[in-house]
Amino acid sequence: MTTSTAQSRALGQPELPTTMRASILKRQGDMAMESLPLPQLDADQVLVQVAAVGVCGSDVHYYEHGRIGDFVVDHPLILGHEFSGRIAAVGSAVDPARIGNRVAVEPQRPCRTCKQCKAGRYNLCPDIEFYATPPIDGAFAEYVTIQSDFAYDIPDSVSDEAAALIEPLSVGLWACERADIKPGSRVLIAGAGPIGIIAAQAARAFGATEIYISDISEDRLAFALAHGATHALNARTDSVEGLDVDAFIDASGAPQAVRSGIRAVGPAGRVILVGLGADDVELPVSYIQNREIWLSGVFRYTNTWPLAIQLIADGKVDLDILVTGKFSLAESEEALKAGKQAGQLKAVVYPGR
């Protein structure tokens, strides 16, 4: 079931090291560099030499608080689930011709046999293993294994950074799909952070003609206007109620933004909740009922990588503009803190440095 260095030689694959470096969250607020054994391959897996890892808000939350809901860091954990790299070795059931290919990685492993997986909703698989979510290790490491079909080949025109950020782009694409964004749609997005800006670019790629974005930061609003949005609204001073948009996507998690955003939606419109905020939020139920507004959460994504790669390659989405901080693997703790600095949008860690 596994491929060792000796087996790699027998299969004609490049010789690999026996150990790798990894940055590990030992406990809340405590990161450490360690040397670990190289991951072993299942027959259907590839070994990815990690090139770039985006820092997600969930990584920061685990670092600062040691948990997200029911997921608790009670053992050392490798963070990082937004990543790209190059295939360094393959399992016995994978075509060796894949070795050397640059890939963007979908960082999850569904069971593929449950009711949700069979229905095509593998993101809702009750037994899914998601990278950098306890107890599954992530990609703040030199090497990672993944099922071969979840490692997607990317063209040379797509940078390592953009390939890594296909993961948050997938959240934006899935939100737009759930929101039924199509040519001519009018959409409101709350939150001009990385996910909000990505959602704005995704909405534009889906054909939306009016894209409103709200935030309390004028700098972020200006950035959003330059990269996808058509209208910017300061959440402190500008009301969104009555915009009568076709869809509202919340990327803020702020209860007031959710309530106001719902009241911006016209009859039969859609509300999509993406941002992580309070577990319970008071909603304008009568408004939702009287206008037959369709409301849904977003839990990750399914089957989004091929579209994401095409949109980036065609220049319809630009993810490189989000990268505002670059860090070596040894600087991963600094990368986790970078988001609190003025002007920072997306930090990227490079395990090869």
XYZ file of C-alpha atoms in Angstrom:
353
model
C 0.000 0.000 0.000
C 2.962 2.354 0.338
C 5.800 3.510 -1.861
C 9.158 3.831 -0.112
C 12.340 5.408 -1.423
C 13.576 1.956 -2.400
C 10.356 1.223 -4.255
C 10.646 4.585 -6.017
C 14.047 3.577 -7.335
C 12.612 0.257 -8.544
C 9.854 2.098 -10.399
C 12.342 4.446 -12.004
C 11.135 7.431 -10.005
C 13.511 10.145 -8.733
C 15.234 9.340 -5.463
C 13.610 11.182 -2.599
C 14.807 12.297 0.820
C 13.741 10.228 3.803
C 12.789 13.254 5.909
C 11.245 16.685 5.387
C 10.897 19.964 7.236
C 7.531 21.011 8.605
C 6.227 23.939 10.625
C 3.952 22.518 13.303
C 1.336 24.066 15.574
C 2.254 22.377 18.842
C -0.533 24.040 20.779
C -2.419 27.320 20.773
C 0.033 30.127 19.927
C 3.066 27.826 19.687
C 4.694 26.989 16.332
C 7.862 24.927 15.924
C 10.026 23.670 13.057
C 10.578 19.902 13.027
C 12.026 17.191 10.843
C 9.495 14.477 10.000
C 9.585 11.247 7.979
C 8.606 11.697 4.340
C 4.893 10.819 3.913
C 4.233 7.359 2.514
C 2.090 6.934 -0.572
C -1.108 4.938 -0.963
C -1.532 3.321 -4.372
C -3.856 6.072 -5.661
C -1.872 9.008 -4.308
C 0.815 11.400 -5.518
C 3.558 12.979 -3.458
C 3.560 16.747 -3.974
C 6.639 18.840 -3.295
C 4.918 21.951 -1.965
C 5.722 25.209 -3.748
C 3.389 27.773 -2.169
C 0.834 27.823 0.647
C -1.695 30.581 1.217
C -2.502 31.516 4.811
C -6.238 31.228 5.471
C -8.273 32.775 8.263
C -8.899 29.278 9.612
C -5.130 28.738 9.985
C -4.922 31.969 11.964
C -7.908 30.972 14.087
C -6.357 27.607 14.991
C -3.092 29.360 15.850
C -4.745 32.029 18.006
C -7.557 30.024 19.613
C -6.631 26.351 19.258
C -10.032 25.394 17.875
C -12.833 26.177 15.451
C -16.171 24.930 16.728
C -15.897 21.201 17.387
C -12.465 20.943 15.742
C -9.901 21.185 18.538
C -6.100 21.172 18.261
C -5.410 18.568 20.931
C -2.371 17.112 19.126
C 0.398 18.773 17.077
C -1.020 19.881 13.715
C 0.494 21.050 10.424
C -1.505 24.046 9.178
C -2.077 25.211 5.591
C -4.652 23.969 3.077
C -4.290 26.416 0.165
C -1.358 25.000 -1.787
C 0.328 24.123 -5.036
C 3.448 22.231 -5.962
C 5.083 19.691 -8.223
C 4.528 15.927 -8.277
C 7.652 14.249 -6.926
C 6.469 10.610 -6.841
C 3.364 8.552 -7.519
C 1.677 5.537 -5.973
C 1.636 2.178 -7.712
C -1.767 2.794 -9.362
C -0.826 6.218 -10.782
C 0.789 6.853 -14.166
C 4.492 7.690 -13.551
C 4.240 10.209 -16.412
C 2.669 12.590 -13.885
C 6.007 12.993 -12.097
C 7.289 16.527 -12.591
C 3.863 18.038 -13.344
C 2.972 21.302 -11.630
C -0.334 20.969 -9.789
C -2.949 22.833 -7.798
C -4.275 20.703 -4.960
C -7.854 20.289 -3.784
C -7.095 19.638 -0.100
C -9.726 17.121 0.882
C -10.412 13.409 0.826
C -14.073 12.353 0.716
C -15.068 8.737 1.247
C -16.597 8.564 -2.267
C -19.173 5.933 -1.187
C -21.649 7.665 1.171
C -25.024 9.125 0.160
C -23.663 12.674 -0.167
C -20.656 11.598 -2.240
C -22.838 9.467 -4.518
C -25.107 12.483 -5.046
C -22.131 14.609 -6.125
C -22.070 16.606 -2.883
C -18.758 15.245 -1.645
C -18.110 18.456 0.293
C -20.888 17.290 2.642
C -19.396 13.811 3.151
C -19.668 13.102 6.899
C -16.298 11.338 6.866
C -14.388 13.833 4.718
C -10.783 14.516 5.665
C -9.858 18.154 5.101
C -6.252 19.284 5.262
C -5.174 21.403 8.246
C -8.353 20.510 10.117
C -7.739 18.382 13.236
C -6.548 15.678 13.094
C -5.526 15.924 9.397
C -2.182 17.589 8.702
C -1.838 20.350 6.113
C 0.831 21.811 3.847
C 3.217 23.894 5.969
C 5.694 21.186 4.994
C 8.021 20.319 2.155
C 5.933 17.355 0.958
C 2.262 16.354 1.093
C 0.300 13.378 -0.258
C -3.069 13.633 -2.010
C -5.249 11.372 -4.169
C -4.057 11.726 -7.760
C -7.362 13.042 -9.124
C -7.349 15.883 -6.564
C -3.991 17.135 -7.871
C -4.841 19.152 -10.990
C -2.274 19.922 -13.677
C -1.782 23.647 -14.281
C -0.372 25.457 -17.317
C 2.887 27.387 -17.163
C 0.941 30.653 -17.337
C -0.512 30.022 -13.845
C 1.895 30.990 -11.050
C 2.530 28.855 -7.975
C 0.809 31.527 -5.885
C -2.305 31.656 -8.076
C -2.457 27.859 -8.138
C -2.379 27.786 -4.340
C -5.134 30.405 -4.150
C -7.466 28.307 -6.283
C -8.707 26.990 -2.941
C -10.225 30.322 -1.800
C -11.234 31.040 -5.409
C -13.210 27.806 -5.255
C -15.123 29.178 -2.282
C -16.007 32.246 -4.363
C -16.989 30.173 -7.391
C -19.134 27.856 -5.280
C -20.821 30.850 -3.638
C -21.597 32.368 -7.050
C -22.938 29.057 -8.302
C -25.163 28.736 -5.231
C -26.253 32.359 -5.721
C -27.221 31.601 -9.350
C -25.084 34.457 -10.671
C -25.462 34.737 -14.436
C -25.087 37.352 -17.195
C -26.809 40.550 -16.130
C -27.023 39.672 -12.417
C -26.788 42.366 -9.762
C -24.979 41.225 -6.612
C -24.008 42.657 -3.230
C -20.969 41.320 -1.372
C -20.299 42.165 2.269
C -16.609 42.178 3.206
C -13.724 43.340 0.992
C -11.148 40.934 2.365
C -9.580 38.205 0.196
C -12.767 36.118 -0.058
C -14.930 39.157 -0.812
C -12.591 40.351 -3.568
C -12.340 36.824 -4.964
C -16.153 36.547 -4.912
C -16.378 39.853 -6.799
C -13.993 38.566 -9.472
C -15.910 35.297 -9.673
C -19.233 37.143 -10.011
C -17.768 39.225 -12.830
C -16.549 36.040 -14.551
C -20.060 34.589 -14.225
C -21.452 37.641 -16.029
C -22.692 39.911 -13.229
C -22.931 43.498 -14.470
C -23.387 45.314 -11.153
C -21.230 44.191 -8.241
C -21.636 46.170 -5.013
C -19.138 45.535 -2.214
C -19.313 46.889 1.338
C -16.659 47.193 4.027
C -15.498 49.592 6.739
C -12.015 49.972 5.212
C -11.704 52.594 2.487
C -8.391 51.091 1.358
C -9.953 47.672 0.842
C -12.944 49.200 -0.922
C -10.632 51.029 -3.313
C -8.757 47.792 -3.984
C -12.033 45.959 -4.620
C -13.134 48.615 -7.114
C -9.880 48.143 -9.002
C -10.248 44.357 -9.036
C -13.801 43.255 -9.737
C -16.399 45.420 -7.981
C -18.364 48.144 -9.778
C -19.658 49.987 -6.691
C -18.127 50.442 -3.224
C -20.145 51.158 -0.082
C -18.781 52.121 3.322
C -20.636 49.925 5.796
C -20.482 52.656 8.438
C -22.189 55.347 6.368
C -23.844 53.824 3.294
C -27.071 51.856 3.544
C -27.459 48.786 1.333
C -31.129 48.217 2.133
C -33.359 48.613 -0.873
C -30.703 47.933 -3.519
C -32.990 45.177 -4.820
C -30.087 42.982 -5.950
C -30.515 39.487 -7.317
C -28.086 37.990 -4.811
C -26.266 38.821 -1.601
C -23.052 37.047 -0.639
C -21.814 37.624 2.896
C -18.042 37.303 3.225
C -17.831 39.208 6.499
C -19.528 37.057 9.135
C -20.796 40.251 10.800
C -24.399 39.821 12.037
C -25.402 43.376 11.103
C -23.964 42.961 7.613
C -25.974 39.759 7.189
C -29.213 41.386 8.286
C -28.688 44.498 6.153
C -27.630 42.421 3.170
C -30.780 40.323 3.296
C -32.842 43.517 3.140
C -30.936 44.487 -0.006
C -32.241 41.434 -1.867
C -35.232 41.668 -4.190
C -38.092 39.164 -4.480
C -37.019 35.575 -5.228
C -33.402 36.595 -4.726
C -30.678 34.550 -3.066
C -28.639 34.985 0.103
C -25.373 33.030 0.470
C -23.559 32.948 3.822
C -19.806 32.436 3.446
C -18.176 34.418 6.270
C -17.554 32.790 9.635
C -19.036 34.795 12.478
C -21.449 34.159 15.330
C -23.014 30.701 15.566
C -26.472 32.255 15.910
C -27.702 35.383 14.113
C -31.105 37.079 14.319
C -32.589 37.309 10.796
C -35.480 39.331 9.296
C -37.665 36.260 8.847
C -40.800 38.056 7.643
C -38.757 39.833 4.940
C -37.356 36.473 3.808
C -40.805 34.842 3.808
C -42.700 37.644 2.093
C -40.191 37.849 -0.764
C -39.511 34.102 -0.995
C -35.789 34.702 -0.608
C -33.658 31.588 -0.941
C -30.996 31.383 1.806
C -28.086 28.960 1.962
C -24.751 28.475 3.626
C -21.564 27.521 1.808
C -19.418 24.641 3.020
C -16.284 24.542 0.898
C -16.963 23.436 -2.733
C -17.221 20.581 -5.221
C -15.726 20.176 -8.699
C -14.443 23.754 -8.953
C -10.748 23.327 -9.803
C -11.070 22.820 -13.592
C -13.169 25.987 -13.991
C -10.872 27.939 -11.657
C -7.759 26.951 -13.614
C -9.424 27.964 -16.884
C -10.543 31.347 -15.538
C -7.023 32.141 -14.319
C -5.391 30.958 -17.538
C -7.829 33.081 -19.570
C -7.101 36.168 -17.461
C -10.686 36.447 -16.219
C -9.568 36.142 -12.580
C -6.343 37.581 -11.131
C -5.201 36.004 -7.883
C -1.599 37.186 -7.924
C -2.743 40.711 -7.011
C -3.899 39.392 -3.618
C -0.418 38.342 -2.466
C 0.926 41.001 -0.103
C 3.393 39.017 2.012
C 5.891 36.259 1.227
C 7.464 34.077 3.929
C 9.792 31.092 4.212
C 8.685 27.931 6.019
C 10.663 28.990 9.092
C 8.702 32.273 9.047
C 5.279 30.614 9.044
C 4.417 31.998 12.487
C 5.169 35.484 11.185
C 2.950 34.727 8.186
C 0.089 33.787 10.513
C 0.375 37.194 12.182
C 0.735 39.181 8.952
C -2.978 39.723 8.438
C -3.104 42.188 11.336
C -0.724 44.549 9.548
C -2.097 47.467 7.537
C -2.400 46.775 3.828
C -2.056 43.003 4.120
C -4.445 40.797 2.153
C -2.843 37.421 1.589
C 0.323 35.939 3.056
C 2.016 33.065 1.236
C 4.482 30.568 2.728
C 7.133 28.908 0.534
C 8.212 25.551 2.072
C 11.165 25.289 -0.300
C 12.766 28.406 1.224
